[in-house]
mmCIF file of N, CA and C in Angstrom:
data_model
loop_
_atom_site.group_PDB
_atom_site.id
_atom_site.type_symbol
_atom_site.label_atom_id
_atom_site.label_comp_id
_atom_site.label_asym_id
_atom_site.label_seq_id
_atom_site.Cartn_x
_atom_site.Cartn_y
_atom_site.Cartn_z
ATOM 1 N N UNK K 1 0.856 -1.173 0.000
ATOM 2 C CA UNK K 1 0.000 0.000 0.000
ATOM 3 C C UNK K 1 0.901 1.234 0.000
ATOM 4 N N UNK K 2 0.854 2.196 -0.978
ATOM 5 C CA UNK K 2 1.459 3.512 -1.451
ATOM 6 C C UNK K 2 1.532 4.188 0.700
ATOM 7 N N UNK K 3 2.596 4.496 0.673
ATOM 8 C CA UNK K 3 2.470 5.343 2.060
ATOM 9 C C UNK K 3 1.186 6.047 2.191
ATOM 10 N N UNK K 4 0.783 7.343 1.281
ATOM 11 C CA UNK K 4 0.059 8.150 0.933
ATOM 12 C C UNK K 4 -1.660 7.389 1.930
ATOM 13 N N UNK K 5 -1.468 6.379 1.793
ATOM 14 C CA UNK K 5 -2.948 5.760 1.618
ATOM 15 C C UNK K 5 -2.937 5.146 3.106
ATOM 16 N N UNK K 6 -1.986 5.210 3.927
ATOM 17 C CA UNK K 6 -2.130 4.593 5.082
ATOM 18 C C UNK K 6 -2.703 5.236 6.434
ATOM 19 N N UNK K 7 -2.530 6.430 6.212
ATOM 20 C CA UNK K 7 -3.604 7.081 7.332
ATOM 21 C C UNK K 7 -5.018 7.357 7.244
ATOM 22 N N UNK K 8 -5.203 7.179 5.540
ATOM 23 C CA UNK K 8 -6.609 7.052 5.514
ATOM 24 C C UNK K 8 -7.405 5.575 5.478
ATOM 25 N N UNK K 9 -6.538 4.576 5.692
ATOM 26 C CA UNK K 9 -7.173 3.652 5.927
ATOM 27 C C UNK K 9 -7.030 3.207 7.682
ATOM 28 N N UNK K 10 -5.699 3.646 8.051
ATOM 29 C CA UNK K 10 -6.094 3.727 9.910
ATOM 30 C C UNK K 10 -7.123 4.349 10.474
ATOM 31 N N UNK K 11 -6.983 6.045 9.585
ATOM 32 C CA UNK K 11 -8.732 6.663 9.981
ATOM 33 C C UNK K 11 -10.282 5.899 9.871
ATOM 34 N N UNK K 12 -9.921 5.262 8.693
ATOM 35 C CA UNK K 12 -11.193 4.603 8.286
ATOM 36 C C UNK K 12 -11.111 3.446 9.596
ATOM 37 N N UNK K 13 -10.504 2.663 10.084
ATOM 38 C CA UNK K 13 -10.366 1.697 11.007
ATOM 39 C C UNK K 13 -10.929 2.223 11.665
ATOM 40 N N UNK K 14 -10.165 3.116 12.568
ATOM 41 C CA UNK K 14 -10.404 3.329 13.697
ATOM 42 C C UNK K 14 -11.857 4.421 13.751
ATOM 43 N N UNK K 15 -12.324 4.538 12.782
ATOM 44 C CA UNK K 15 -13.787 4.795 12.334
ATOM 45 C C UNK K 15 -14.837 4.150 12.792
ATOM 46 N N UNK K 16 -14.698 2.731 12.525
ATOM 47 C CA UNK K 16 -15.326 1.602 12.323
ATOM 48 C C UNK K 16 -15.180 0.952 13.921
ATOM 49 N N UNK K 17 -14.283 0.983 14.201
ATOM 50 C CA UNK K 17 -14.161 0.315 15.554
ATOM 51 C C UNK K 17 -15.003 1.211 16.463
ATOM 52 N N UNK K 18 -14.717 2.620 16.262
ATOM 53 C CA UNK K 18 -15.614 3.675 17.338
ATOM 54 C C UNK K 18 -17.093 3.184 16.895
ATOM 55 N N UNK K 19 -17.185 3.202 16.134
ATOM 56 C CA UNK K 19 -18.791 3.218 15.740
ATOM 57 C C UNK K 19 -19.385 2.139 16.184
ATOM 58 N N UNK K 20 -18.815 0.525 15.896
ATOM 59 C CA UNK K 20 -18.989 -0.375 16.212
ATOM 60 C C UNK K 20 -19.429 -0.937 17.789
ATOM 61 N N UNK K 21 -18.159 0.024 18.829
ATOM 62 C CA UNK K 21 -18.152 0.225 20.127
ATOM 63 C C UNK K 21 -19.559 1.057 20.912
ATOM 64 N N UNK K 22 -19.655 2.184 19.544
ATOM 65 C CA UNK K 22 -20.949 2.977 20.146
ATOM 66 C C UNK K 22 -22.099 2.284 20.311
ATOM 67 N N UNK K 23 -22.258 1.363 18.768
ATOM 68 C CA UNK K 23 -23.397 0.555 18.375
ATOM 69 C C UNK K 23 -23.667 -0.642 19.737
ATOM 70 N N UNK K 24 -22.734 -1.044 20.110
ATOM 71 C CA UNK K 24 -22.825 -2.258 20.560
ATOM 72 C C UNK K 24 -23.253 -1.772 22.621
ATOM 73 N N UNK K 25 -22.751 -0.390 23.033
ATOM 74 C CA UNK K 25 -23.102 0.169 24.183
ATOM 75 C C UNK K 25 -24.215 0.437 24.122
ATOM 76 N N UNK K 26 -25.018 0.871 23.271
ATOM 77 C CA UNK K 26 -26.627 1.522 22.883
ATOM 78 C C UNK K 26 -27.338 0.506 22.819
ATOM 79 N N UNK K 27 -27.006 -0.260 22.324
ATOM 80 C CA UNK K 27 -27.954 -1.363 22.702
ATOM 81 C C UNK K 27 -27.752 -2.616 23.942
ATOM 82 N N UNK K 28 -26.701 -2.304 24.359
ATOM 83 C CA UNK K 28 -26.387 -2.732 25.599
ATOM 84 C C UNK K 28 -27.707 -2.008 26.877
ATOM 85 N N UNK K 29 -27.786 -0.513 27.183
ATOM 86 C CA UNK K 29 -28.552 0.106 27.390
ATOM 87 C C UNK K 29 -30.080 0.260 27.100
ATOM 88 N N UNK K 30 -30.073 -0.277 25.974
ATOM 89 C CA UNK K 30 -31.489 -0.267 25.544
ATOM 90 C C UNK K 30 -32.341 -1.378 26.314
ATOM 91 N N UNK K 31 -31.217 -2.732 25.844
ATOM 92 C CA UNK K 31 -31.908 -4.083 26.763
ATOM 93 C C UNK K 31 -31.972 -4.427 28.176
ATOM 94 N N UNK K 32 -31.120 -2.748 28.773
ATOM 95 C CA UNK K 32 -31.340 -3.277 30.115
ATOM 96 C C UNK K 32 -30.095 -3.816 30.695
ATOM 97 N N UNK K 33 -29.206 -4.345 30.102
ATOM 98 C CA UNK K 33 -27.974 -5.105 30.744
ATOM 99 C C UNK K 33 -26.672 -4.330 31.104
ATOM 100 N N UNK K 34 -27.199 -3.257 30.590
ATOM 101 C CA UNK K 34 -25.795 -2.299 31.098
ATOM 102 C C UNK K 34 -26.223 -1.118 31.747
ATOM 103 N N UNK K 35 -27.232 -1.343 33.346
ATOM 104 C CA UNK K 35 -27.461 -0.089 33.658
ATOM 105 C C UNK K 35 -26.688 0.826 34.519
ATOM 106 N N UNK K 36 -25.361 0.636 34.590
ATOM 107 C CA UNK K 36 -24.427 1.513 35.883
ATOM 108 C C UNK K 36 -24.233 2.380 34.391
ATOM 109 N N UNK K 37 -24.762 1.989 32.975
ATOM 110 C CA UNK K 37 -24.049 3.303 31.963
ATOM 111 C C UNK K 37 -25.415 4.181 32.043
ATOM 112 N N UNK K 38 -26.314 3.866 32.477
ATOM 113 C CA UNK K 38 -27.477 4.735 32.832
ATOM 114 C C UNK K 38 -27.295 5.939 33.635
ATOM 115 N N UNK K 39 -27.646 7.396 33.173
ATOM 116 C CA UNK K 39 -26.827 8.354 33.669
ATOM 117 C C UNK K 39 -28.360 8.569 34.781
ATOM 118 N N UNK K 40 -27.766 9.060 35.558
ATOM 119 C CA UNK K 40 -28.919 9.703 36.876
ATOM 120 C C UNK K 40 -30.303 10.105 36.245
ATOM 121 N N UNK K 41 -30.021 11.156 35.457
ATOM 122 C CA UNK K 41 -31.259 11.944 34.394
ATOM 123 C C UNK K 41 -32.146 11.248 33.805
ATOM 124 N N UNK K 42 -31.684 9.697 33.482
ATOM 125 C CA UNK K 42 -32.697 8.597 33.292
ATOM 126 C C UNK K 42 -33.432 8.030 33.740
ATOM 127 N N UNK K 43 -33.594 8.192 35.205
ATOM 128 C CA UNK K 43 -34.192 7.446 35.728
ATOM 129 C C UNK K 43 -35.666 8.334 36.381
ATOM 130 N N UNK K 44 -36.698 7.888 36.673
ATOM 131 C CA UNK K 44 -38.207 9.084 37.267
ATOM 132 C C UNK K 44 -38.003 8.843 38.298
ATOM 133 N N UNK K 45 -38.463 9.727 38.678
ATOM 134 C CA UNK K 45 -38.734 10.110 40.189
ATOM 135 C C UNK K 45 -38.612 8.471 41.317
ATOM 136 N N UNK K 46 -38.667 8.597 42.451
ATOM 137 C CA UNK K 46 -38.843 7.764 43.054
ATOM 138 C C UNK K 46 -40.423 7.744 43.753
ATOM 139 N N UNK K 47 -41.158 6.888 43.542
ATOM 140 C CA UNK K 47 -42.341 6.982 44.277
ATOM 141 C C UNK K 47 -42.567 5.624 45.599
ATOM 142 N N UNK K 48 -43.593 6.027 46.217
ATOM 143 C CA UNK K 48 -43.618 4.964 47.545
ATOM 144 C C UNK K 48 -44.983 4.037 47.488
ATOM 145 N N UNK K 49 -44.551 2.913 47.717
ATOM 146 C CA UNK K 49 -46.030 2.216 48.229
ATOM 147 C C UNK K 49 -45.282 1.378 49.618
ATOM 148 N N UNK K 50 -46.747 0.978 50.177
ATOM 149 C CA UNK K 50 -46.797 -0.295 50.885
ATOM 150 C C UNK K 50 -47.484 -1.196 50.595
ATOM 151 N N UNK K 51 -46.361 -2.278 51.198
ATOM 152 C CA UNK K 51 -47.046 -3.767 51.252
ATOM 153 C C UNK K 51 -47.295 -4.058 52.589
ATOM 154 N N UNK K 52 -47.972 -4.597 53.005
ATOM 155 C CA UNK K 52 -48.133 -5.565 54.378
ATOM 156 C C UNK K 52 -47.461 -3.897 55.256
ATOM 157 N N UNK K 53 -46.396 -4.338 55.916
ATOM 158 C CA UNK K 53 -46.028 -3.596 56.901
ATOM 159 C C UNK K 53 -44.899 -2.764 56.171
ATOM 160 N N UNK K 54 -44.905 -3.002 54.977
ATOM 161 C CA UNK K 54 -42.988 -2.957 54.328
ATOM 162 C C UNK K 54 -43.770 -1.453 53.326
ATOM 163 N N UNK K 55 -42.284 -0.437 53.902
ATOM 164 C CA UNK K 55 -42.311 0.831 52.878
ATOM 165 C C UNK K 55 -41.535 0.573 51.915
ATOM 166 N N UNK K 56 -41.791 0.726 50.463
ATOM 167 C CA UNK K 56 -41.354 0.472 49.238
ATOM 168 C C UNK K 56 -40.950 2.126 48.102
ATOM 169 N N UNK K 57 -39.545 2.143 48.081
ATOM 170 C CA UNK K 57 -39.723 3.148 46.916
ATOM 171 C C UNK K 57 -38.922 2.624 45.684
ATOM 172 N N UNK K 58 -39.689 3.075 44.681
ATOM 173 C CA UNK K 58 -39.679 2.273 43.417
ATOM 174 C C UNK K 58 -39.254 3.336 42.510
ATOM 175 N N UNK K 59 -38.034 3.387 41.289
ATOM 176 C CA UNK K 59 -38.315 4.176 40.222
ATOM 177 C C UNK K 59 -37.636 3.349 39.273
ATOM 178 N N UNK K 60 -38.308 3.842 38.176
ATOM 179 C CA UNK K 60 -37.741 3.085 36.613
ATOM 180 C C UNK K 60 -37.290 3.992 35.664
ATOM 181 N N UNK K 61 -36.466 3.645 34.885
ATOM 182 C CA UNK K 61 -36.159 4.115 33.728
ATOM 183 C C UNK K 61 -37.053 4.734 32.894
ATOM 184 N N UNK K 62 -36.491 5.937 32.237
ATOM 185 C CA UNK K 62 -37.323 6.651 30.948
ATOM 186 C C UNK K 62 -36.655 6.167 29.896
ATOM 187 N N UNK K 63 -35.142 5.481 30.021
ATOM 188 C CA UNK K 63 -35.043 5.241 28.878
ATOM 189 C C UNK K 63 -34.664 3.697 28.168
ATOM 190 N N UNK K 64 -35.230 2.564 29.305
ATOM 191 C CA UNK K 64 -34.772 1.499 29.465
ATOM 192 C C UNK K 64 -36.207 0.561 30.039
ATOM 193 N N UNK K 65 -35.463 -1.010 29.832
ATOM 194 C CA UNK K 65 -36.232 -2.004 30.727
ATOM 195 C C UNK K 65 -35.476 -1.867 31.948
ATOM 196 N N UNK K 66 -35.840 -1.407 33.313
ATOM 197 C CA UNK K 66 -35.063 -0.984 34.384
ATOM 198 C C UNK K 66 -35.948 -0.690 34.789
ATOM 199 N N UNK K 67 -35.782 -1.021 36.529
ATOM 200 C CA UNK K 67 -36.304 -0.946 37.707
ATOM 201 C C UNK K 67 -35.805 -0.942 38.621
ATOM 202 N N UNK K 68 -35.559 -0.177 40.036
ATOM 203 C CA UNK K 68 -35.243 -0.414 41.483
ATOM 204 C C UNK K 68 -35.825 -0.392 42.737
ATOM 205 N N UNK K 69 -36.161 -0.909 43.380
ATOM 206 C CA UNK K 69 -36.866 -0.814 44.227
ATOM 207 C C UNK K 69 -36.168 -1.111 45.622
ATOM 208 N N UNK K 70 -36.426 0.002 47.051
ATOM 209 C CA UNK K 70 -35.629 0.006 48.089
ATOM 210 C C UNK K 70 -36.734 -0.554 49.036
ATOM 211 N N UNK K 71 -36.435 -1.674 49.476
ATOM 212 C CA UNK K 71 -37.627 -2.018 51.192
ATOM 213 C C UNK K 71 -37.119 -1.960 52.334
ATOM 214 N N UNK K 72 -38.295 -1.190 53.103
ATOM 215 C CA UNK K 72 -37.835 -1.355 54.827
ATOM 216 C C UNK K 72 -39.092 -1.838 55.554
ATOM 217 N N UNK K 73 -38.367 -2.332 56.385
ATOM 218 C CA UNK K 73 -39.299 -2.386 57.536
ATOM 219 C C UNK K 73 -38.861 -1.520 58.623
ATOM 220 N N UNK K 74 -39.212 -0.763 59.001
ATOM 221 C CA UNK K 74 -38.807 0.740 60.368
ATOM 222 C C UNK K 74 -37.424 0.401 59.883
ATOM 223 N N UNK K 75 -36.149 0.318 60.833
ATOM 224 C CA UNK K 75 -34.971 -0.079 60.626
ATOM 225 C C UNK K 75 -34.516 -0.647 60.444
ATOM 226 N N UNK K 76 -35.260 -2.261 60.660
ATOM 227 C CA UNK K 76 -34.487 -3.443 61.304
ATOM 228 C C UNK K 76 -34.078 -4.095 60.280
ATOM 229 N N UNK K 77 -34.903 -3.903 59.322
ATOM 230 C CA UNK K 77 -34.772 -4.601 57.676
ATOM 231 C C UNK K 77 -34.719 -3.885 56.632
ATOM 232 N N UNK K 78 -33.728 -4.356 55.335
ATOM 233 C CA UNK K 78 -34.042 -3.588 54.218
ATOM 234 C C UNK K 78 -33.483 -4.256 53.658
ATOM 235 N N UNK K 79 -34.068 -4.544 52.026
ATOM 236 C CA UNK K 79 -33.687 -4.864 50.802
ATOM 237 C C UNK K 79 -33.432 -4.261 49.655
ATOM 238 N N UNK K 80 -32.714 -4.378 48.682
ATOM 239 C CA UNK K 80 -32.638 -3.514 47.630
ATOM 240 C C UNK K 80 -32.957 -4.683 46.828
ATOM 241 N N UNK K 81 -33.722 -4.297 45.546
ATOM 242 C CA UNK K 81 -34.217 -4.968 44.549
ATOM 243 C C UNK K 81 -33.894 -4.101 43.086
ATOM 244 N N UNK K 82 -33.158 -4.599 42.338
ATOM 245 C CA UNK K 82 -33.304 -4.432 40.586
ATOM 246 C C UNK K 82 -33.719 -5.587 39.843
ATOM 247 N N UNK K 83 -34.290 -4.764 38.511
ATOM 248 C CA UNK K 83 -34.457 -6.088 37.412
ATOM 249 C C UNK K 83 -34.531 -5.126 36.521
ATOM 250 N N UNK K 84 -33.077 -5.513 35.586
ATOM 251 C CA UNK K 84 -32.877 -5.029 34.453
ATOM 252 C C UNK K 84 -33.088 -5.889 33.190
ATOM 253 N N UNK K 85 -33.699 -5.380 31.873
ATOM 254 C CA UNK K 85 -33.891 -6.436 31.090
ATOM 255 C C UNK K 85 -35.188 -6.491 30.305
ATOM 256 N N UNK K 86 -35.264 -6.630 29.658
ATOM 257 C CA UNK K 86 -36.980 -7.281 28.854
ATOM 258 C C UNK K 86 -37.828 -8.299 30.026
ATOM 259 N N UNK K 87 -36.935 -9.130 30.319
ATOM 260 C CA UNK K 87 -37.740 -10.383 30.981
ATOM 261 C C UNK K 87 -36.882 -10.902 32.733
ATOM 262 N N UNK K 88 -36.315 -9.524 32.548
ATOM 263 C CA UNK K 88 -35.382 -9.820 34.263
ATOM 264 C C UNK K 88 -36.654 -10.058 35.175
ATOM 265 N N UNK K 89 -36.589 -10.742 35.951
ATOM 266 C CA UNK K 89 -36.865 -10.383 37.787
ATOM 267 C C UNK K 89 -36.510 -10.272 38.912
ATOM 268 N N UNK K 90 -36.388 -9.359 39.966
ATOM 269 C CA UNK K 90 -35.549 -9.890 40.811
ATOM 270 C C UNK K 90 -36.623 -10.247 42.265
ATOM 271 N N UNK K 91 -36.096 -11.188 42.601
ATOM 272 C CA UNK K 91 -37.008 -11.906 43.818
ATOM 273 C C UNK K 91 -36.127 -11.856 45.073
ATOM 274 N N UNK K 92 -36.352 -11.669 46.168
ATOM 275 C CA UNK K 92 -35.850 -11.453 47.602
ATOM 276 C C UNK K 92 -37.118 -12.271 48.466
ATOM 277 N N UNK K 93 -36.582 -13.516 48.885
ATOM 278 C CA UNK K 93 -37.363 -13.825 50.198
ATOM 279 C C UNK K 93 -36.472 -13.313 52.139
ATOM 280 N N UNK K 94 -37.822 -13.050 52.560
ATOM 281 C CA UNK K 94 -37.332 -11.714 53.940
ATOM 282 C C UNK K 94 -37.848 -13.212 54.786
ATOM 283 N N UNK K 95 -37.295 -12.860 56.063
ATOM 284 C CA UNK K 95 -38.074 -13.587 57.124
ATOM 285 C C UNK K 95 -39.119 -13.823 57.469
ATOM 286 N N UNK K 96 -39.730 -14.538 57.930
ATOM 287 C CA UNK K 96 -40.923 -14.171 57.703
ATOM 288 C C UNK K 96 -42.421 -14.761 56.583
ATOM 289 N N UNK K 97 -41.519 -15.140 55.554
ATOM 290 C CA UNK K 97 -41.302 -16.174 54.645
ATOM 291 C C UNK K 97 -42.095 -14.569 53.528
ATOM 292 N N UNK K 98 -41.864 -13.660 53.788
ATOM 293 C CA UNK K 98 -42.808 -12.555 52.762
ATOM 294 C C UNK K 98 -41.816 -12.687 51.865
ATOM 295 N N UNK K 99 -42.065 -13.167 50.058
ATOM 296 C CA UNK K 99 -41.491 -12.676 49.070
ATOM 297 C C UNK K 99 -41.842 -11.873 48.391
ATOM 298 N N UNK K 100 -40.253 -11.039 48.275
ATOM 299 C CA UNK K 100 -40.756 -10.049 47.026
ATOM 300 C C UNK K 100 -40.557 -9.949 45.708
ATOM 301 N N UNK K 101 -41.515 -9.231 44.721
ATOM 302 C CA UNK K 101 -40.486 -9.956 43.116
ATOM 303 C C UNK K 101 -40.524 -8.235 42.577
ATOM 304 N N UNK K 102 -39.927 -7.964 41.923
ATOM 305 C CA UNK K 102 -40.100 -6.559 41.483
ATOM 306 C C UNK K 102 -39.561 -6.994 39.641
ATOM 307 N N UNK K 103 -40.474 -6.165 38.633
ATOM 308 C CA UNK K 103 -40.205 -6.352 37.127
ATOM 309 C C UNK K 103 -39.631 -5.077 36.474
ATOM 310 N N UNK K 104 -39.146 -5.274 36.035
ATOM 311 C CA UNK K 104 -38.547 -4.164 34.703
ATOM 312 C C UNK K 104 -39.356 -2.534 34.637
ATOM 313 N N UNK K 105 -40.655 -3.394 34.461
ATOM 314 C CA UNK K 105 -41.845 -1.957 34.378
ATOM 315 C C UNK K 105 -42.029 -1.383 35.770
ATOM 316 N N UNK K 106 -41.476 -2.079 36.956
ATOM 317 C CA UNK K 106 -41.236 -1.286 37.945
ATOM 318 C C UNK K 106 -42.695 -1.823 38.977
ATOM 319 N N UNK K 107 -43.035 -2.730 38.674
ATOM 320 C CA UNK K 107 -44.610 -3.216 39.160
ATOM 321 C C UNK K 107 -43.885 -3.929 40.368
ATOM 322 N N UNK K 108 -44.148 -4.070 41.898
ATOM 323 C CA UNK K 108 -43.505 -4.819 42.865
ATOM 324 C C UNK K 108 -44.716 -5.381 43.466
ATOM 325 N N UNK K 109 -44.215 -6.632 44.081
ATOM 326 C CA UNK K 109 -45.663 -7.964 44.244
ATOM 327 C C UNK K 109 -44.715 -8.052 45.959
ATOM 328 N N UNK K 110 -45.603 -8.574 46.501
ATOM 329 C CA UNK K 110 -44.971 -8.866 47.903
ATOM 330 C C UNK K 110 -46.271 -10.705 48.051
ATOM 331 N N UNK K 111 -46.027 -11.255 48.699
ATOM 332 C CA UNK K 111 -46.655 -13.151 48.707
ATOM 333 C C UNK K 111 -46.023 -13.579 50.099
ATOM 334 N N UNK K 112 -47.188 -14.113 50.796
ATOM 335 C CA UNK K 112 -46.996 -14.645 52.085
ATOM 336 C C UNK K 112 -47.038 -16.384 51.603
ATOM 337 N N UNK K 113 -46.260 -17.285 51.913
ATOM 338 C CA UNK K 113 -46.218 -18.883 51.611
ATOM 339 C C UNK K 113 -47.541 -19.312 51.791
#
């Protein structure tokens, strides 16, 4: 290859590799599996429910399958729950035998055995 022609084909490389890298993070993000690249600004508000005795705050993504959800009971207990993903769940059984499952869309279920 003529000298002349070799930085425009490293440019073109290293073109392709950036792009490739971008492509492949964006949709990393999209499905959910890469949410620590989820910047703060993405995520809504945090809102609260209860279950049984347990305070729950929940927020999801605006721009993702993503969910988190924080539980307490007064002090003594607390769980953190995510489910990132199209079809993630994440499930926590507490003492007590109360499970919890929390989904993507941010919907949280609490089930006594």
């Amino acid at each position: 290859m003529p000298p002349e022609r070799r930085p425009r084909a490293a440019a073109v490389t290293g073109f392709a590799v950036a792009a490739a890298l971008l492509v492949f993070t964006a949709f990393g993000i999209h499905r959910g599996t890469a949410p620590g690249l989820l910047p703060e600004s993405s995520w809504g508000a945090w809102r609260q429910e209860e279950i049984g005795h347990w305070s729950a705050h929940i927020r999801v993504s605006r721009w993702t399958h993503a969910a988190e959800a924080e539980i307490h009971w007064g002090k003594a207990e607390q769980i953190s729950l995510r489910a990132y993903g199209d079809a993630d769940r994440d499930t926590s059984v507490m003492n007590g035998g109360i499970t919890f499952t929390l989904t993507p869309e941010g919907r949280l279920t609490g089930s006594h055995p």
